[in-house]
mmCIF file of C-alpha atoms and ligand atoms in Angstrom:
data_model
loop_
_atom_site.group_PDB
_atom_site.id
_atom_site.type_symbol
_atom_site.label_atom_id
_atom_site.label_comp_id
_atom_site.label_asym_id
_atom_site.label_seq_id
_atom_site.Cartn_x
_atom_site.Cartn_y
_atom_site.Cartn_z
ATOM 1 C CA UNK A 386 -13.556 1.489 10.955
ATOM 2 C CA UNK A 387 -15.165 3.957 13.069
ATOM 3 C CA UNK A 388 -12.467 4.640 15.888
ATOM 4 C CA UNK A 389 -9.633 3.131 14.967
ATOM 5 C CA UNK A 390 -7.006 5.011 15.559
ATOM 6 C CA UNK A 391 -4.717 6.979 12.730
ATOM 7 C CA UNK A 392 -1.164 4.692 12.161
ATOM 8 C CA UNK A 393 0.936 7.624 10.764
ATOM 9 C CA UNK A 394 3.987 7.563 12.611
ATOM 10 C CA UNK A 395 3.634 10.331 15.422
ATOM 11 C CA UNK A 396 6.381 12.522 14.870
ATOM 12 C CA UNK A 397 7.109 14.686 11.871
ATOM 13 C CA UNK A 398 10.532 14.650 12.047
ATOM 14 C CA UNK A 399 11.428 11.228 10.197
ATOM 15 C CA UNK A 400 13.619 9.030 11.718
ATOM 16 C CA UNK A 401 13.085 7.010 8.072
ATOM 17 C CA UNK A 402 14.485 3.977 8.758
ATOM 18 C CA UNK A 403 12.708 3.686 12.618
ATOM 19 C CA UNK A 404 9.452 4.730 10.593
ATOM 20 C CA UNK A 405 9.558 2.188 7.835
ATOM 21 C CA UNK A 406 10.681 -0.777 10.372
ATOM 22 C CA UNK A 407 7.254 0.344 12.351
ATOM 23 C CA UNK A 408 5.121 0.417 9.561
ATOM 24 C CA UNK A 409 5.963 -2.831 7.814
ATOM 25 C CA UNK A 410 6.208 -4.407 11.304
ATOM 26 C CA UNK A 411 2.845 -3.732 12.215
ATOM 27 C CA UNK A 412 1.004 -5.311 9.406
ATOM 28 C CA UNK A 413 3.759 -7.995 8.327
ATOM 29 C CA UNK A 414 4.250 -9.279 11.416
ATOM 30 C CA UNK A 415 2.006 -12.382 10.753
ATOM 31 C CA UNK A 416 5.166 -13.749 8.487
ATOM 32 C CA UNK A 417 4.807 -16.877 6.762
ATOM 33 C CA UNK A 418 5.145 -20.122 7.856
ATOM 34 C CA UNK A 419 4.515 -23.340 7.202
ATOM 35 C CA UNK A 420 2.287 -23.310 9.774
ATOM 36 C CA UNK A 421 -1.329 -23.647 7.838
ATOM 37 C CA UNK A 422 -2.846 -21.172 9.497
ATOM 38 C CA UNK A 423 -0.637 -18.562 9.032
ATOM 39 C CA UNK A 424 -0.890 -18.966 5.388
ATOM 40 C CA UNK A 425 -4.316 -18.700 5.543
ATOM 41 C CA UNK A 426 -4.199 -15.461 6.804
ATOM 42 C CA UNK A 427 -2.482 -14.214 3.251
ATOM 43 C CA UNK A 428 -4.602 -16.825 0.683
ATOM 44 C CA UNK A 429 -6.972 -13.329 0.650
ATOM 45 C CA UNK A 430 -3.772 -11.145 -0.356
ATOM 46 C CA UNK A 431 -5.169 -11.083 -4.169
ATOM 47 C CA UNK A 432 -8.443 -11.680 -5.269
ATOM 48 C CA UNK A 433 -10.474 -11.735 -8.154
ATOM 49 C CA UNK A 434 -13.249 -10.026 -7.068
ATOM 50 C CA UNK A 435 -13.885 -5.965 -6.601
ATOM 51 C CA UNK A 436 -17.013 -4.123 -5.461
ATOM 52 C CA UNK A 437 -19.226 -3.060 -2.430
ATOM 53 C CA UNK A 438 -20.301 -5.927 -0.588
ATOM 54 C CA UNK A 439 -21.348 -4.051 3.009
ATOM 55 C CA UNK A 440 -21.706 -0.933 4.447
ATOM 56 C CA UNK A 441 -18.327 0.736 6.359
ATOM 57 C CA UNK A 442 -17.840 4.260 6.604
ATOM 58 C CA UNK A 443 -14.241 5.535 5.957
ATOM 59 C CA UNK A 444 -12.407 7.503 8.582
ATOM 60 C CA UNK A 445 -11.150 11.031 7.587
ATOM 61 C CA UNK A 446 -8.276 12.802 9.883
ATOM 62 C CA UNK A 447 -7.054 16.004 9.758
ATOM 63 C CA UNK A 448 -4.744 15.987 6.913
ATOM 64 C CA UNK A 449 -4.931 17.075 3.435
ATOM 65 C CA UNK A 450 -3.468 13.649 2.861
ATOM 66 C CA UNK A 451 -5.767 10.570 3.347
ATOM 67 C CA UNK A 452 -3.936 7.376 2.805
ATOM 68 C CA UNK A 453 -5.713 4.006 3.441
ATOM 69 C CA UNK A 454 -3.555 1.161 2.933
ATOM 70 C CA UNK A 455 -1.812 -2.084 4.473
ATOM 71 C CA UNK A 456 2.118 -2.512 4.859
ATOM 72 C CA UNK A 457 2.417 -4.659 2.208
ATOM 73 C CA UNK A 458 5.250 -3.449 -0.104
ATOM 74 C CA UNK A 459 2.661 -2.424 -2.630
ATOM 75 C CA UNK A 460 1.126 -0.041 0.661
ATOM 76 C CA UNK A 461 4.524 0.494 2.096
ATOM 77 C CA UNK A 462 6.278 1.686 -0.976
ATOM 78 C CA UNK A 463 3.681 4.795 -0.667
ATOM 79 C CA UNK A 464 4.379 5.602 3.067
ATOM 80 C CA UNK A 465 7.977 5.405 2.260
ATOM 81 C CA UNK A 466 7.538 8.426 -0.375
ATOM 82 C CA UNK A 467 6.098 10.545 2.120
ATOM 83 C CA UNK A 468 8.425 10.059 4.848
ATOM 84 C CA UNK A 469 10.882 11.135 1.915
ATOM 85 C CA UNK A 470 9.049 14.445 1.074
ATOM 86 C CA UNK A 471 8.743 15.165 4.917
ATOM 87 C CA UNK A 472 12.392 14.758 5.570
ATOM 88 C CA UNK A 473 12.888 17.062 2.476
ATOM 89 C CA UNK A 474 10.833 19.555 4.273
ATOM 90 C CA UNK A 475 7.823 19.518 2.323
ATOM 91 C CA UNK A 476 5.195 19.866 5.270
ATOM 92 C CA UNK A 477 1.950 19.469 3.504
ATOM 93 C CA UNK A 478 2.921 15.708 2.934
ATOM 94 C CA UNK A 479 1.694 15.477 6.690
ATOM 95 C CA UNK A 480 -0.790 12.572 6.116
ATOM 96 C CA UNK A 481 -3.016 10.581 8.054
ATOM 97 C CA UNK A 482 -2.716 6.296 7.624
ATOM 98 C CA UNK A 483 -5.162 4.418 7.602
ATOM 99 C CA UNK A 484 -5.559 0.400 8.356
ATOM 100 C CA UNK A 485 -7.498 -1.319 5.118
ATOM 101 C CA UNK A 486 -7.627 -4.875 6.377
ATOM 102 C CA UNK A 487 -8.118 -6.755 3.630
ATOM 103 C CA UNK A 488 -7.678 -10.172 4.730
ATOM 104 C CA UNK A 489 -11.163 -9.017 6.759
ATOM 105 C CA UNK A 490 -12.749 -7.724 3.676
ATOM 106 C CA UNK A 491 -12.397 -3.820 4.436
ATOM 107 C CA UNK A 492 -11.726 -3.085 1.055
ATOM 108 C CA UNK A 493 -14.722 -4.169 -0.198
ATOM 109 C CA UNK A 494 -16.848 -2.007 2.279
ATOM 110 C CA UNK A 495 -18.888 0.536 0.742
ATOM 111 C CA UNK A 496 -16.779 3.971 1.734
ATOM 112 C CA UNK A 497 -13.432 2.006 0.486
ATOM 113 C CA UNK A 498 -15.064 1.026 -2.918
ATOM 114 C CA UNK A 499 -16.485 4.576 -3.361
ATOM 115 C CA UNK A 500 -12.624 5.835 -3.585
ATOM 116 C CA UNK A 501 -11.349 2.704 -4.992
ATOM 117 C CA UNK A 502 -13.516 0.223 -7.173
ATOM 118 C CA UNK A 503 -11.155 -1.927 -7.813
ATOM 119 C CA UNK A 504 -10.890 -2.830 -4.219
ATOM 120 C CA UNK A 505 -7.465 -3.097 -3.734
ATOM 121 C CA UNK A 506 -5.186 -1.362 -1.455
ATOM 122 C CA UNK A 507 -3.304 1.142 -1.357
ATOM 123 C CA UNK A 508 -5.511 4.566 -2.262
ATOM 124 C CA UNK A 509 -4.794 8.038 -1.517
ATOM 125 C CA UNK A 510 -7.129 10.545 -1.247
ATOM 126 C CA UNK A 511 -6.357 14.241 -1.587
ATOM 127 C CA UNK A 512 -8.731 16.768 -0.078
ATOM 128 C CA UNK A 513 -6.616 19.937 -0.762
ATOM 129 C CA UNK A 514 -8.054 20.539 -3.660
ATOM 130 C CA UNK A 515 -12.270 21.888 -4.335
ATOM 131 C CA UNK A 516 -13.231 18.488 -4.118
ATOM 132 C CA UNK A 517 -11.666 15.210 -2.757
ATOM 133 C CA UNK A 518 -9.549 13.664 -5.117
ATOM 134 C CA UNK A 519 -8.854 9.589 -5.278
ATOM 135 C CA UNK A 520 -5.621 8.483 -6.082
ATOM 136 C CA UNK A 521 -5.561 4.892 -6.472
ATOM 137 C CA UNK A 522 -3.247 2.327 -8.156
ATOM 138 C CA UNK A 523 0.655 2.016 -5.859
ATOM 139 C CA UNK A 524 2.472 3.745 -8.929
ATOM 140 C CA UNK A 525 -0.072 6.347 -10.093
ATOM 141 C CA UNK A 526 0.100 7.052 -6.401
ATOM 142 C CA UNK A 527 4.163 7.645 -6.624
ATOM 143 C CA UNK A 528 3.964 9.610 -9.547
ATOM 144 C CA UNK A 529 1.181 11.965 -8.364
ATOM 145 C CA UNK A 530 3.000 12.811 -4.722
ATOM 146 C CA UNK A 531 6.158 13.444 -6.832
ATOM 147 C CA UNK A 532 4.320 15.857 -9.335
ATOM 148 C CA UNK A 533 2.175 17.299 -6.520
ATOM 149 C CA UNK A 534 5.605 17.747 -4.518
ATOM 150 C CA UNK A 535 7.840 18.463 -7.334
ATOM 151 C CA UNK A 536 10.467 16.387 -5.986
ATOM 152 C CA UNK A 537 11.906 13.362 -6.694
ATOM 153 C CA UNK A 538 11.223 13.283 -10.174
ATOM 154 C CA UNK A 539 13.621 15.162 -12.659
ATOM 155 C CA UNK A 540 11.999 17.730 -14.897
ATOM 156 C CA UNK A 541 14.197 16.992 -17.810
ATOM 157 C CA UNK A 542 12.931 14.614 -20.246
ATOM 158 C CA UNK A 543 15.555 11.786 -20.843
ATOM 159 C CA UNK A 544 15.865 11.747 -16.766
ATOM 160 C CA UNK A 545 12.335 11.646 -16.615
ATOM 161 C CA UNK A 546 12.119 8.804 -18.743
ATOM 162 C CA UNK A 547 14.716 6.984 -17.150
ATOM 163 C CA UNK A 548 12.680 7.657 -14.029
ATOM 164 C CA UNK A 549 9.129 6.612 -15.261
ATOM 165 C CA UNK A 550 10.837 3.530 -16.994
ATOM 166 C CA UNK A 551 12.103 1.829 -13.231
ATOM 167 C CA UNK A 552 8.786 2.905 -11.687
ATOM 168 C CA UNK A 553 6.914 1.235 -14.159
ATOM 169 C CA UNK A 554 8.987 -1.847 -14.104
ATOM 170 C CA UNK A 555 8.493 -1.848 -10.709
ATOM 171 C CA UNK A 556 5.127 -1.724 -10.793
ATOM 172 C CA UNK A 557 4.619 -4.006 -13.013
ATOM 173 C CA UNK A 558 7.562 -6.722 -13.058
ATOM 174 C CA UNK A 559 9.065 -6.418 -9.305
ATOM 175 C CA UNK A 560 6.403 -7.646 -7.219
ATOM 176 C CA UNK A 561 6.168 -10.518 -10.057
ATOM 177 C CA UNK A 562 9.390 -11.903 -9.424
ATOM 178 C CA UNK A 563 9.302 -11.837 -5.512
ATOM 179 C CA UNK A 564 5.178 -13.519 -5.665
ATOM 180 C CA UNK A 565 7.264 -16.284 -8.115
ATOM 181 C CA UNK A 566 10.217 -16.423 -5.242
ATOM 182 C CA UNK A 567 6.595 -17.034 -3.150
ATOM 183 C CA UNK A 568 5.308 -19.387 -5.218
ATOM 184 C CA UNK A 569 8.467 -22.265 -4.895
ATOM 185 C CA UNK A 570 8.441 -21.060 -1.275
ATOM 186 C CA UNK A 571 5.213 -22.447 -0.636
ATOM 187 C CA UNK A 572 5.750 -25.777 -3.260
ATOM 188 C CA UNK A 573 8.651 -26.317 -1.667
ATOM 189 C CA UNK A 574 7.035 -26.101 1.794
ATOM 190 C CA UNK A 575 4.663 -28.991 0.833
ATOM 191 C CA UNK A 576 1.684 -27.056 -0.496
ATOM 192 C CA UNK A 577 0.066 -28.453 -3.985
ATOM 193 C CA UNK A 578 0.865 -26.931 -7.571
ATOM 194 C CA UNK A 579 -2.823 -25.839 -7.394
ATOM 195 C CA UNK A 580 -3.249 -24.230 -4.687
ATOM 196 C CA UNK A 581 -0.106 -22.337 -4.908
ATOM 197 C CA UNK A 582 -1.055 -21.476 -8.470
ATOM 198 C CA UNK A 583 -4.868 -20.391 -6.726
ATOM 199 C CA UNK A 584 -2.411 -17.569 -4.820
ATOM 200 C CA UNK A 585 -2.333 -19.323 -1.624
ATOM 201 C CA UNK A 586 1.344 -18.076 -1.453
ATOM 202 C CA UNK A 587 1.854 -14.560 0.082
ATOM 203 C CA UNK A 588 2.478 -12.538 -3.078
ATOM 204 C CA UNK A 589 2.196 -9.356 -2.122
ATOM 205 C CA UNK A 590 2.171 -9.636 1.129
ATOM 206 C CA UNK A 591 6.056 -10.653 1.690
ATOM 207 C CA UNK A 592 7.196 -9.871 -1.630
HETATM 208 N N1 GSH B 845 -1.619 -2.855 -9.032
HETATM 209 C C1 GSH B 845 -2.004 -2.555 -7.683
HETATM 210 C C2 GSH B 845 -1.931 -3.817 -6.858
HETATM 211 C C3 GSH B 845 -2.487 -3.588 -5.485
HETATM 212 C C4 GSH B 845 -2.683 -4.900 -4.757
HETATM 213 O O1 GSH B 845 -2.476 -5.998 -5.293
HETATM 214 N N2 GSH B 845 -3.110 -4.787 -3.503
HETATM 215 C C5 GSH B 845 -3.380 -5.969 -2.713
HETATM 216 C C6 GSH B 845 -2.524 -5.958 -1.456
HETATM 217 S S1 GSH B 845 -0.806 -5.825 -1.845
HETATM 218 C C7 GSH B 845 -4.830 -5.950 -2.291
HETATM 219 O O2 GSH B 845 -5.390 -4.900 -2.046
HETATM 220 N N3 GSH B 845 -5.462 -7.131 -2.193
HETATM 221 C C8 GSH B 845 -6.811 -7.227 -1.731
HETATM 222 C C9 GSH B 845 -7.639 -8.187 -2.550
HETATM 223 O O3 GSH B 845 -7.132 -8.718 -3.562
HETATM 224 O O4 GSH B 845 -8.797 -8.397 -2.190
HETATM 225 C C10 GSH B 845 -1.102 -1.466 -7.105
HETATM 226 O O5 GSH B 845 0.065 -1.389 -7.528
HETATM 227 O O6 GSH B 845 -1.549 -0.684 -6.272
#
């Protein structure tokens, strides 16, 4: 990881739809095909396993906010938040991006697991506190840059409600349906029932 250079989008002043296009495009751009290979490349999009399995230091930048993530929509939908907050002027949402590759196994590197043991992507880490604090899990993520911010979350309780209730369907039901759109994609591309049911489809990954 050492080196790789910081993806935030260079300039502050969000041209949001520019900045989201760039994101996704840069770690999307492998869409897929029915070209074997290709889906290959997202058959490691969800696995069962978690935990250290080599050393690999983390990067830091300069920011309060530490972001390491992928543009998946389950990464993406976090990047998109802060571009929000920065084009409602809250500054200290500046944040540094960093590249988890996890069909190369990053996330199971020993500096990624210390933040995140569940080894999955997207994890924000927030030094402006005493000590560094992990943020993991896409929604918990949302909710904690909206608290942290005090924006775009209401403050009264039915609103609120309303609020939490869509970000928790979208945590858990949204990405659901588009991984099942996935799914008959890839049966209807010729794969077998098993190894689309073995997550061989892009679930996350083009959801
Ligand atoms: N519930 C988690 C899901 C995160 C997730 O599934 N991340 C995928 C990429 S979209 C991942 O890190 N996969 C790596 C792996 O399974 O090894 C969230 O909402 O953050």
């Amino acid at each position: 990881m050492r080196g790789r250079p910081c993806i935030r989008p260079v300039s502050p002043q969000c041209q949001k739809e520019q900045c989201h296009k760039r994101t996704f495009r840069l770690y999307t751009s492998q869409s897929l095909d029915v070209d074997g290979t290709k889906r290959q490349k997202f058959a490691s999009m969800n696995r069962p396993t978690a935990g250290v399995t080599h050393e690999q230091t983390l990067p830091v930048g300069q920011h309060s906010l530490q972001l390491y993530f992928l543009g998946t929509p389950n990464g993406v939908k976090v990047t998109i938040l802060l571009e929000e907050l920065l084009a409602a002027g809250h500054t200290q949402a500046e944040y540094d991006a960093w590249l988890i590759r996890i069909g190369e196994g990053d996330q199971f590197g020993s500096g990624y697991t210390d933040i995140n043991p569940n080894s999955k992507i997207p994890t924000l880490v927030d030094h402006s506190g005493d000590q560094p604090l992990a943020v993991l899990e896409s929604g918990s993520i949302l909710l904690y840059l909206a608290e942290k911010f005090g924006a775009f979350i209401p403050k009264d309780i039915a609103r609120r409600t309303a609020c939490l209730n869509w970000l928790f369907w979208q945590v858990g039901s949204a990405l659901y349906i588009s991984g099942g759109l996935c799914t008959l994609r890839e049966q209807l591309s010729g794969i077998s029932e098993h190894e689309a049911s073995e997550g061989n489809g892009v679930r996350c990954g083009e959801g």
